[in-house]
mmCIF file of C-alpha atoms and ligand atoms in Angstrom:
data_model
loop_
_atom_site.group_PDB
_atom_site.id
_atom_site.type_symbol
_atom_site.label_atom_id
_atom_site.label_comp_id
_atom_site.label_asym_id
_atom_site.label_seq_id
_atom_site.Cartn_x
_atom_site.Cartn_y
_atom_site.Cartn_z
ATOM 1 C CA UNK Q 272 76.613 170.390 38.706
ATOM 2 C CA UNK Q 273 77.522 172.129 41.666
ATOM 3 C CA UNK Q 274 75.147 175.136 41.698
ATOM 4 C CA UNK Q 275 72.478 172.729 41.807
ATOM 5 C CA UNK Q 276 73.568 169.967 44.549
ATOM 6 C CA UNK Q 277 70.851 170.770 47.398
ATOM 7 C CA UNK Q 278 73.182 169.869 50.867
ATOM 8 C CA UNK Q 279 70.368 170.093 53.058
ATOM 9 C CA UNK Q 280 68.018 167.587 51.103
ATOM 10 C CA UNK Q 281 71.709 165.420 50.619
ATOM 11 C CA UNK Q 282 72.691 165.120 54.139
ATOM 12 C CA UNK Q 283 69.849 165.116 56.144
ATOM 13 C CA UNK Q 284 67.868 162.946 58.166
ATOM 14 C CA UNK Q 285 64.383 162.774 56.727
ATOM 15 C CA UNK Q 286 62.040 162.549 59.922
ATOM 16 C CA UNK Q 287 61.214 159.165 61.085
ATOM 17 C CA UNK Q 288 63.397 157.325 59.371
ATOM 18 C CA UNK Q 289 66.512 155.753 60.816
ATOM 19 C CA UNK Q 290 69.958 156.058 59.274
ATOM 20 C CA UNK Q 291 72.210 152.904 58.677
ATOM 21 C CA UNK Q 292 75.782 154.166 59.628
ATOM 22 C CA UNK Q 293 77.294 151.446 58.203
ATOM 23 C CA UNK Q 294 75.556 152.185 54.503
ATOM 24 C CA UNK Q 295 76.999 155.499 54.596
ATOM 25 C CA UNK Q 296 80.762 156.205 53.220
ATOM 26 C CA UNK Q 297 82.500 157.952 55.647
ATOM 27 C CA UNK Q 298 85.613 158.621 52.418
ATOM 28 C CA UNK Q 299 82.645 160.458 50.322
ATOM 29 C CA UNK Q 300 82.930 163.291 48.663
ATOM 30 C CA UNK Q 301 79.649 164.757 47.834
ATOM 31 C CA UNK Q 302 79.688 166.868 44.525
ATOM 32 C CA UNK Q 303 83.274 167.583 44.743
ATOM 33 C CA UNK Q 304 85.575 165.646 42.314
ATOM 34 C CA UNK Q 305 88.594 166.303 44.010
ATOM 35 C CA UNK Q 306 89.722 168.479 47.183
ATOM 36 C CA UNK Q 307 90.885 171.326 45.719
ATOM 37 C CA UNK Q 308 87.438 172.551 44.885
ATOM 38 C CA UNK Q 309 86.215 171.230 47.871
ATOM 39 C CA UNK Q 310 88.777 173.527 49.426
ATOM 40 C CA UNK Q 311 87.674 176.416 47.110
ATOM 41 C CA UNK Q 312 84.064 175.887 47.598
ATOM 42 C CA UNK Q 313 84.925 176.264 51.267
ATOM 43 C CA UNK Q 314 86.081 179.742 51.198
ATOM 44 C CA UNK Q 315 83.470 181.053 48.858
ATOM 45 C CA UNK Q 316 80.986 179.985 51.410
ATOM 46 C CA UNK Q 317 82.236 181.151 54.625
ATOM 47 C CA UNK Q 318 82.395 184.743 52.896
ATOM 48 C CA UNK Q 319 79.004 184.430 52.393
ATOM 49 C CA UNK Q 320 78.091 182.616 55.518
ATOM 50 C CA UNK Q 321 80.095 185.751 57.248
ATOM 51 C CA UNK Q 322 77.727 188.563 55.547
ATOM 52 C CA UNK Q 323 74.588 186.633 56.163
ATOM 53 C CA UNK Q 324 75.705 186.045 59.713
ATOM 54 C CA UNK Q 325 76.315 190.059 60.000
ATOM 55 C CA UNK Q 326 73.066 190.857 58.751
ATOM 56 C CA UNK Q 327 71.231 188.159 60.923
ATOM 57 C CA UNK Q 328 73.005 190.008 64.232
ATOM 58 C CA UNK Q 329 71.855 193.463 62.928
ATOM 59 C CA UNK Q 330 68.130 192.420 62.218
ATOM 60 C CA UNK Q 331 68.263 190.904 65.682
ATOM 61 C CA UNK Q 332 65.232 188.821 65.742
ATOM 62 C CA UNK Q 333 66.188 185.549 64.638
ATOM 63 C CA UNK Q 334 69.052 183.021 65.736
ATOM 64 C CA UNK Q 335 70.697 179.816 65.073
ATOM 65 C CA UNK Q 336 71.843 176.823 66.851
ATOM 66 C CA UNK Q 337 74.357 174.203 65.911
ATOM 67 C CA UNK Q 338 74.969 171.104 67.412
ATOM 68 C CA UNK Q 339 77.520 169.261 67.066
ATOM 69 C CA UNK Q 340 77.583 165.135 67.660
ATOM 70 C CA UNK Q 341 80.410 162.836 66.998
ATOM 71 C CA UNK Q 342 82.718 159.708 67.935
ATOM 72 C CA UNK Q 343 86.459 161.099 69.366
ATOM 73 C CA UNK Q 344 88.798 162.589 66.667
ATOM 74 C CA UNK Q 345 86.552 162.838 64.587
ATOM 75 C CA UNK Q 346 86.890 166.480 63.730
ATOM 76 C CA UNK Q 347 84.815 168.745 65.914
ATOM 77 C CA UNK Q 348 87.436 170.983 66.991
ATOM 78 C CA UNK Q 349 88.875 171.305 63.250
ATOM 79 C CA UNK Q 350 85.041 172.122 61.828
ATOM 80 C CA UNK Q 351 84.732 174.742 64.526
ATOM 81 C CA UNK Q 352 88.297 176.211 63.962
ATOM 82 C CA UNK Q 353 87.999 176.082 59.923
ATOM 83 C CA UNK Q 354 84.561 176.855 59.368
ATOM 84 C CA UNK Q 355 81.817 177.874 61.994
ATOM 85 C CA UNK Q 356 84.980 179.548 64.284
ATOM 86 C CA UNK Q 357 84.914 182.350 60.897
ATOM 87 C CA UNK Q 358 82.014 183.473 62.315
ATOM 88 C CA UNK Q 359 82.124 186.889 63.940
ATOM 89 C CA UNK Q 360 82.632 185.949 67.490
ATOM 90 C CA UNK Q 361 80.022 189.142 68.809
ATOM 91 C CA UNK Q 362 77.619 187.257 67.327
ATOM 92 C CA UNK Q 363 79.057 183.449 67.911
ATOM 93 C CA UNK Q 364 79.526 181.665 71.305
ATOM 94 C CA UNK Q 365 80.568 177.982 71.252
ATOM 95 C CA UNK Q 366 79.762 175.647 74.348
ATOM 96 C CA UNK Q 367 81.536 172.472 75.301
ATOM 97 C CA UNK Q 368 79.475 170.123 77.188
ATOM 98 C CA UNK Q 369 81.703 167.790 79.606
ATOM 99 C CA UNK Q 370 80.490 165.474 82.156
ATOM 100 C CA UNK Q 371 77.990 167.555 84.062
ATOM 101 C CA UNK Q 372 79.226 168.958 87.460
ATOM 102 C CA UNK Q 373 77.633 168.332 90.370
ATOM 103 C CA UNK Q 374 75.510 171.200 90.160
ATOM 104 C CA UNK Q 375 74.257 170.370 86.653
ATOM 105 C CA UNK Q 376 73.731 166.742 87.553
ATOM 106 C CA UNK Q 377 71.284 168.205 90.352
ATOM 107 C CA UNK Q 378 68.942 169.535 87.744
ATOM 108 C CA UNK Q 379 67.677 168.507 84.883
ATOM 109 C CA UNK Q 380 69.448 167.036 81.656
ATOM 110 C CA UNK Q 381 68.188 170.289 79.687
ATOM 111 C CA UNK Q 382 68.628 173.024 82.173
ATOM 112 C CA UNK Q 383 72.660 173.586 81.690
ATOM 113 C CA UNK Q 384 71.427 173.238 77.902
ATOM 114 C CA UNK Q 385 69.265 175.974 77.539
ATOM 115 C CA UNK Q 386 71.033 178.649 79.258
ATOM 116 C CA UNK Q 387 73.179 178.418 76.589
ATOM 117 C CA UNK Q 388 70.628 178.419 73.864
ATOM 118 C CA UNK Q 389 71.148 181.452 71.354
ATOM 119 C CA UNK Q 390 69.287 184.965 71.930
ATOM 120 C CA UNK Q 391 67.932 187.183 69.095
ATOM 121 C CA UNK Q 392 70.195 187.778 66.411
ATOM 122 C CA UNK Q 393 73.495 185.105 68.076
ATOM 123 C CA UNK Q 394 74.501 181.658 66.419
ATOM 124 C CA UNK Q 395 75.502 179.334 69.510
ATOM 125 C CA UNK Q 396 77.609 176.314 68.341
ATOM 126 C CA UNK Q 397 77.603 173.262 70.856
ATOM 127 C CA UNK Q 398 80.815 170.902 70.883
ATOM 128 C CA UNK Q 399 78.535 167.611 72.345
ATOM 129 C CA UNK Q 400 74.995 168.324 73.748
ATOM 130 C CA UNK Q 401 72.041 167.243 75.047
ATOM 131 C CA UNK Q 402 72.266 164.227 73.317
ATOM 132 C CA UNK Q 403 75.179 162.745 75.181
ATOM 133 C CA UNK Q 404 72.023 162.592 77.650
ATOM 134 C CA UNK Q 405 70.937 160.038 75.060
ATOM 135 C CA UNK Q 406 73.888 158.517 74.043
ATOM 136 C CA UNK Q 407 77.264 158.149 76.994
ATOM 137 C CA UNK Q 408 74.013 158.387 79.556
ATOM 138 C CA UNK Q 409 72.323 155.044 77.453
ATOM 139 C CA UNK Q 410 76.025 153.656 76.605
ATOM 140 C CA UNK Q 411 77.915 153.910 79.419
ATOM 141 C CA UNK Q 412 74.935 152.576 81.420
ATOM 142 C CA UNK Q 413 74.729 156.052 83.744
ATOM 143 C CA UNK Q 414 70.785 156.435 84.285
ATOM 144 C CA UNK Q 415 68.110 152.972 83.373
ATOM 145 C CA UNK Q 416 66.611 152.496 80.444
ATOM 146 C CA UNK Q 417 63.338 154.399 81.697
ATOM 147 C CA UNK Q 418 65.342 157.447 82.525
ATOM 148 C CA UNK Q 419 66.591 158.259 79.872
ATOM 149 C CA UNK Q 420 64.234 156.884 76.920
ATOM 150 C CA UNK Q 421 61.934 159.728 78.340
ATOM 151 C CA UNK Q 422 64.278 162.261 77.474
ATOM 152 C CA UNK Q 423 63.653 161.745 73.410
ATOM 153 C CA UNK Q 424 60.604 163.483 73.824
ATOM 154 C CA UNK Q 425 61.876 166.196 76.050
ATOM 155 C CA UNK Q 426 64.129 167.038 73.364
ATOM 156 C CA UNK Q 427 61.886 167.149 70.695
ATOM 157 C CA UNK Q 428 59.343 169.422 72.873
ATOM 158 C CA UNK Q 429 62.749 171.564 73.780
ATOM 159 C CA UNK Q 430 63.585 171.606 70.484
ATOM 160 C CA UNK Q 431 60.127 172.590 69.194
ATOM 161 C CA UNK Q 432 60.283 175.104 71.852
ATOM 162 C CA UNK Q 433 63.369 176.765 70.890
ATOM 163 C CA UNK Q 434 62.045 176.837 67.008
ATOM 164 C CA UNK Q 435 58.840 178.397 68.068
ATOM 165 C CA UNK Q 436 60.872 181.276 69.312
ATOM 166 C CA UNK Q 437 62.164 181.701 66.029
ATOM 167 C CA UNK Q 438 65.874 179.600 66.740
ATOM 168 C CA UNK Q 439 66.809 177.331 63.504
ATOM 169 C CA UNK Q 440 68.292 174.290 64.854
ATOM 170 C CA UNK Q 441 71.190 172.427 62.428
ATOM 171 C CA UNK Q 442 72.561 169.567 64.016
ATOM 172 C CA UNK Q 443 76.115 167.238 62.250
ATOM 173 C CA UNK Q 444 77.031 164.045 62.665
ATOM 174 C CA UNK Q 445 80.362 163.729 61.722
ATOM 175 C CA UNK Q 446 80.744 160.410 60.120
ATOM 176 C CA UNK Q 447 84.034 158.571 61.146
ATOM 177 C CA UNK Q 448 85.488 154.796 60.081
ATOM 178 C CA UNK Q 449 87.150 152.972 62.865
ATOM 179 C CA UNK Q 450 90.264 152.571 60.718
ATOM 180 C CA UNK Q 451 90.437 156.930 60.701
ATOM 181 C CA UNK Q 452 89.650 157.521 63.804
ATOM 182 C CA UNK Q 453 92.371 154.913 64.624
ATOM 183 C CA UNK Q 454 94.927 156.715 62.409
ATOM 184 C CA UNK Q 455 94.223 160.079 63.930
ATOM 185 C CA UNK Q 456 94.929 158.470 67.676
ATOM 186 C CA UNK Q 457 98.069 157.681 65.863
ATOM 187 C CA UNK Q 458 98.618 161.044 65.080
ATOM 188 C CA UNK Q 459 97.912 162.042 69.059
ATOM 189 C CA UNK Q 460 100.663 159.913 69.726
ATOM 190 C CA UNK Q 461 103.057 160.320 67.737
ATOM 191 C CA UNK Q 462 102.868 164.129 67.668
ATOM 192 C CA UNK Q 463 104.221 165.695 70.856
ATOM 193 C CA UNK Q 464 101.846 168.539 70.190
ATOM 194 C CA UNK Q 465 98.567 166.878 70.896
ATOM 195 C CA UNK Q 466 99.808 164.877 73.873
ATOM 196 C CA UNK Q 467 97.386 166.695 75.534
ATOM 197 C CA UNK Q 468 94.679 164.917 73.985
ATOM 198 C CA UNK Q 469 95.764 161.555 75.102
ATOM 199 C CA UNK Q 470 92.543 160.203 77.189
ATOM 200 C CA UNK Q 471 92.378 156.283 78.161
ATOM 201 C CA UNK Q 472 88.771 156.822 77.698
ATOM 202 C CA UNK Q 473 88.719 157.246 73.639
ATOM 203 C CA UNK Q 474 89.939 153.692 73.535
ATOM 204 C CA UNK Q 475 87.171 152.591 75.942
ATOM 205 C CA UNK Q 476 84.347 154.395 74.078
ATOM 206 C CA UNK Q 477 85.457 153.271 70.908
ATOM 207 C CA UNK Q 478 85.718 149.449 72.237
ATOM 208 C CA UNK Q 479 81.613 150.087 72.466
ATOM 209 C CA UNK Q 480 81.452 151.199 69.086
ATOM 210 C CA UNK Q 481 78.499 149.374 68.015
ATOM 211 C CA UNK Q 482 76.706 150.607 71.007
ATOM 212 C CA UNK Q 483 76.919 154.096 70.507
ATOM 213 C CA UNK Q 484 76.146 153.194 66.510
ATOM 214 C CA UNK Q 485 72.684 151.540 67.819
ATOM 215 C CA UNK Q 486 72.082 154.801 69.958
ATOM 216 C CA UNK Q 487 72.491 157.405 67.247
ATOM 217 C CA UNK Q 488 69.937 154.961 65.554
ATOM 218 C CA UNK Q 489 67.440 155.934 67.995
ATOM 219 C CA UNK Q 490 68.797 159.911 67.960
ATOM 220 C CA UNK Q 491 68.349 159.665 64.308
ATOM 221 C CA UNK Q 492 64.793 158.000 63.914
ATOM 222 C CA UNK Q 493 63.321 159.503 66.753
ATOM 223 C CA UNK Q 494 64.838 163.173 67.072
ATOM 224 C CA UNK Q 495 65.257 164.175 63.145
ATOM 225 C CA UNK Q 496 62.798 167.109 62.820
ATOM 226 C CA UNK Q 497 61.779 169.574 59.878
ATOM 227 C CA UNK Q 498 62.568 172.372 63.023
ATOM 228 C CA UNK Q 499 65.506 170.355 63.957
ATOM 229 C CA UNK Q 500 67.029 168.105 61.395
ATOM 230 C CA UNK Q 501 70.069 166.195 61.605
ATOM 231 C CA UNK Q 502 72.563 165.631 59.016
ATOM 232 C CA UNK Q 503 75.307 163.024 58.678
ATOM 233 C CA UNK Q 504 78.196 164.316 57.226
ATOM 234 C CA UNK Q 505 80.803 162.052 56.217
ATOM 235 C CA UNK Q 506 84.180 162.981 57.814
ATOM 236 C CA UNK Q 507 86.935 160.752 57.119
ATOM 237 C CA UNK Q 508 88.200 163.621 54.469
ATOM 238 C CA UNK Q 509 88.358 166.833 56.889
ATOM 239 C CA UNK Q 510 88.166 169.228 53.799
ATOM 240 C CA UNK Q 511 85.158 167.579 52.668
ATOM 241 C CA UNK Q 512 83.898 167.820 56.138
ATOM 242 C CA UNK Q 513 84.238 171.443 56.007
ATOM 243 C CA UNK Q 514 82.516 171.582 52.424
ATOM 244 C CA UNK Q 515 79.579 170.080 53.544
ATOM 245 C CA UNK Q 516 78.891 171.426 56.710
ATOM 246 C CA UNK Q 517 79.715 175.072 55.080
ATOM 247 C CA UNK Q 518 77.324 174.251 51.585
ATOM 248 C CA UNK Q 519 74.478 173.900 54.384
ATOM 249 C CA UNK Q 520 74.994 176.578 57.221
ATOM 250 C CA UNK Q 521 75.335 178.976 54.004
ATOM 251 C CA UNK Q 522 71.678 177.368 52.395
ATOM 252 C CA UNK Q 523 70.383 177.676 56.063
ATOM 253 C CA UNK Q 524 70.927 181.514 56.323
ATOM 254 C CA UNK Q 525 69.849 182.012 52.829
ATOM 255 C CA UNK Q 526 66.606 180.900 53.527
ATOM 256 C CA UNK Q 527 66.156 182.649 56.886
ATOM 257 C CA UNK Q 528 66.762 185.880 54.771
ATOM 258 C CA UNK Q 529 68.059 188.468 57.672
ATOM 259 C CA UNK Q 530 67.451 191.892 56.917
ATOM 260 C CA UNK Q 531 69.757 194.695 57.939
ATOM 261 C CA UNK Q 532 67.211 196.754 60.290
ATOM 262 C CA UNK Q 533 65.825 199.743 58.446
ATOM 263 C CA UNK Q 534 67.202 203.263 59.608
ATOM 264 C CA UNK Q 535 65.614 204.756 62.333
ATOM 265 C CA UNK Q 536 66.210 208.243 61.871
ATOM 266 C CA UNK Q 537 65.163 211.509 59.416
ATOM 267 C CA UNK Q 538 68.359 210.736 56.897
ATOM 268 C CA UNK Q 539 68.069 214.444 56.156
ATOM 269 C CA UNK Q 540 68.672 214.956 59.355
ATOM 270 C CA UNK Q 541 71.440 213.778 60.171
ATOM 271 C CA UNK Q 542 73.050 214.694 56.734
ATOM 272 C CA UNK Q 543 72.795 218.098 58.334
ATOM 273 C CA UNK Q 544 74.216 217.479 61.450
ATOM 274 C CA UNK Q 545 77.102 215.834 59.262
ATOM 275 C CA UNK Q 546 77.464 219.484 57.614
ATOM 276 C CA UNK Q 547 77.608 221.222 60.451
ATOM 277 C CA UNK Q 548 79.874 219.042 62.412
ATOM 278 C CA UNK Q 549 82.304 219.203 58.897
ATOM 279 C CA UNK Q 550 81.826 222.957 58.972
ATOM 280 C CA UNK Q 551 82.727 223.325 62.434
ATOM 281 C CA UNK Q 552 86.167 221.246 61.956
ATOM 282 C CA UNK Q 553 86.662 223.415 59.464
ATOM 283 C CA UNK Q 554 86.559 226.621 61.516
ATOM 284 C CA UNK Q 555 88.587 225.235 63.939
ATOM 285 C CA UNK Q 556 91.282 224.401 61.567
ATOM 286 C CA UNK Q 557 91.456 227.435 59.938
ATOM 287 C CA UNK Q 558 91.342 229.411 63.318
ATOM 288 C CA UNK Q 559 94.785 227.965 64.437
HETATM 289 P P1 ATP B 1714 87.953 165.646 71.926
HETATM 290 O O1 ATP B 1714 87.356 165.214 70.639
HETATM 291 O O2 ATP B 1714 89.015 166.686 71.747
HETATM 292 O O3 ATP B 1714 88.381 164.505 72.785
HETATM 293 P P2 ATP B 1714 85.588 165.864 73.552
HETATM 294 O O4 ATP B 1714 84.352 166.585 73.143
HETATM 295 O O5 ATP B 1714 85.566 164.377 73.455
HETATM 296 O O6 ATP B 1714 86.793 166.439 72.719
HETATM 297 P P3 ATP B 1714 86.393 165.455 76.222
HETATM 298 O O7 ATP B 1714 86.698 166.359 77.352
HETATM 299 O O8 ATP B 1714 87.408 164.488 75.758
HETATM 300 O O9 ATP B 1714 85.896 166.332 75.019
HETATM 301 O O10 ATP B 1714 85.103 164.595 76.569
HETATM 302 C C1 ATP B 1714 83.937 165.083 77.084
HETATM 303 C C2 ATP B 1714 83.236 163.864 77.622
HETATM 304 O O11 ATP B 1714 82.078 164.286 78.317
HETATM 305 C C3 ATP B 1714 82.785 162.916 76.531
HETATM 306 O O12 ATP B 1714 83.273 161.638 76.799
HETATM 307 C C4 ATP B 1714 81.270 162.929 76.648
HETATM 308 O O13 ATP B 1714 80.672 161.698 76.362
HETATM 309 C C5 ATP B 1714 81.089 163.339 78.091
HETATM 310 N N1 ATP B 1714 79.772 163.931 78.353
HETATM 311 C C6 ATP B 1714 79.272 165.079 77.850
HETATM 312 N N2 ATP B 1714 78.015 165.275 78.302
HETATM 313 C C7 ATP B 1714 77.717 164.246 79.112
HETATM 314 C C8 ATP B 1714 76.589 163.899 79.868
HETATM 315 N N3 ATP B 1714 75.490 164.650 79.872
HETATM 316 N N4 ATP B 1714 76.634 162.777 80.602
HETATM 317 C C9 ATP B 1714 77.738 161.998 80.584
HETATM 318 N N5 ATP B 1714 78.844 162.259 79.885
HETATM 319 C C10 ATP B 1714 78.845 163.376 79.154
HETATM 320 MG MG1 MG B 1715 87.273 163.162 73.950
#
């Protein structure tokens, strides 16, 4: 049952079509019966997703970009720390995007963006993104309507852009219930340890809830690509979370199929220059 559950074709956003949030369980748990082999599932994967990811540094020629979308608490950091943060970091930068500075706000929307867009042969992993252009920008009322409606189609061009250059673009939603995220605020408080975390604004973003639901509407209908799909991956279960978004990063670099790079040199060669260097040790050793 397993081996054949397809995660891309089960989480993603098939182009065009808008998701319904609210028809989605965030508590689902996709093949897995129960967490344990979730759990297990999890590891298997990242020790493949960590070979693949080797090879696809080595070969050099292709890379991949994650985004990553979703309301407060609801598990970013962990997903990057359990499963895309196993990654070799040589070949793996992650980017938070904040509130743009002033010098990013006196650009445009995509130029901080693509500076940190992968090169050849790197995975880049982005904590928020572009589409906060899209989404805080449309909810919390910070450019008109004609502003930023325009920038749909500057992502998708960007986007196509990026793919053309041979960049495979995966981009989560992780799916959160009011009631969890609530609990996990909780959590913030009540655990010295995350005090840190404490921000007045959560509560004010999540008192425009259905806002920001009718704005990944848009995200999802208009900006769900074959080159760029989105996925929605339930989230209220964190190991599930981690399942999910491992089962399709690990598909993903299946299919793009890196190759280690094919010596460069007369193997003969060098098996001689081996010998010689052994011999030479040798000599020296038995000289003292
Ligand atoms: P956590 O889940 O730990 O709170 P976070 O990603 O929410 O992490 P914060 O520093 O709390 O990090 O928040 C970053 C804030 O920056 C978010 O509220 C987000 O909406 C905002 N932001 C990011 N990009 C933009 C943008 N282009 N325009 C306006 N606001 C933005
Ligand atoms: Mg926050």
């Amino acid at each position: 049952m397993l081996d054949d559950f397809d995660f891309i074709d089960h989480y993603r956003v098939c182009p065009d079509k808008g998701v319904d949030l609210d028809a989605i369980d965030t508590r689902d748990k996709g093949p897995f019966d129960k967490r344990k082999r979730g759990e297990a599932f999890t590891r298997d994967a990242i020790e493949e997703i960590q070979h693949l990811q080797y090879q696809l540094f080595t070969e050099s020629k292709q890379s991949l970009l994650i985004v990553l979308q979703a309301p407060d608490a609801a598990g970013k950091d962990g997903l990057i720390r359990k499963v895309l943060g196993q990654m070799n970091p040589q070949g793996c930068r992650t980017y938070p995007f904040k509130v743009p500075t002033a010098l990013q706000a006196a650009h445009d929307f995509l130029w901080r963006i693509h500076a940190c867009t992968p090169a050849a042969g790197m995975v880049s992993i982005f904590n928020r993104s572009h589409y906060e252009d899209v989404l805080a920008v449309r909810v919390e009322k910070l450019a008109p309507e004609e502003v930023w409606r325009r920038r749909f189609d500057h992502i998708n061009n960007f986007e196509e852009l990026l793919a053309d250059r041979g960049t495979r673009i995966l981009k989560f939603y992780l799916h959160i219930s009011p009631e969890e995220q609530l609990d996990r605020f909780r959590d913030r408080i009540d655990e010295p340890e995350k005090h840190w975390k404490l921000t007045t604004s959560d509560y004010q973003a999540r008192e425009r809830w259905d806002c920001y639901r009718e704005a990944y509407y848009d995200v999802f209908e208009k900006c769900s690509s074959d080159a760029a799909p989105w996925f929605v991956i339930p989230a209220d279960r964190k190991w599930h979370r981690n399942a999910a978004v491992a089962g399709i990063l690990r598909e993903t670099l299946r299919q793009m199929d890196p190759q280690l790079p094919k010596a460069d040199v007369d193997l003969d060669q060098i098996k001689r220059l081996y010998a010689a260097a052994k011999e030479e040790l040798q000599q020296r050793h038995s000289g003292k």
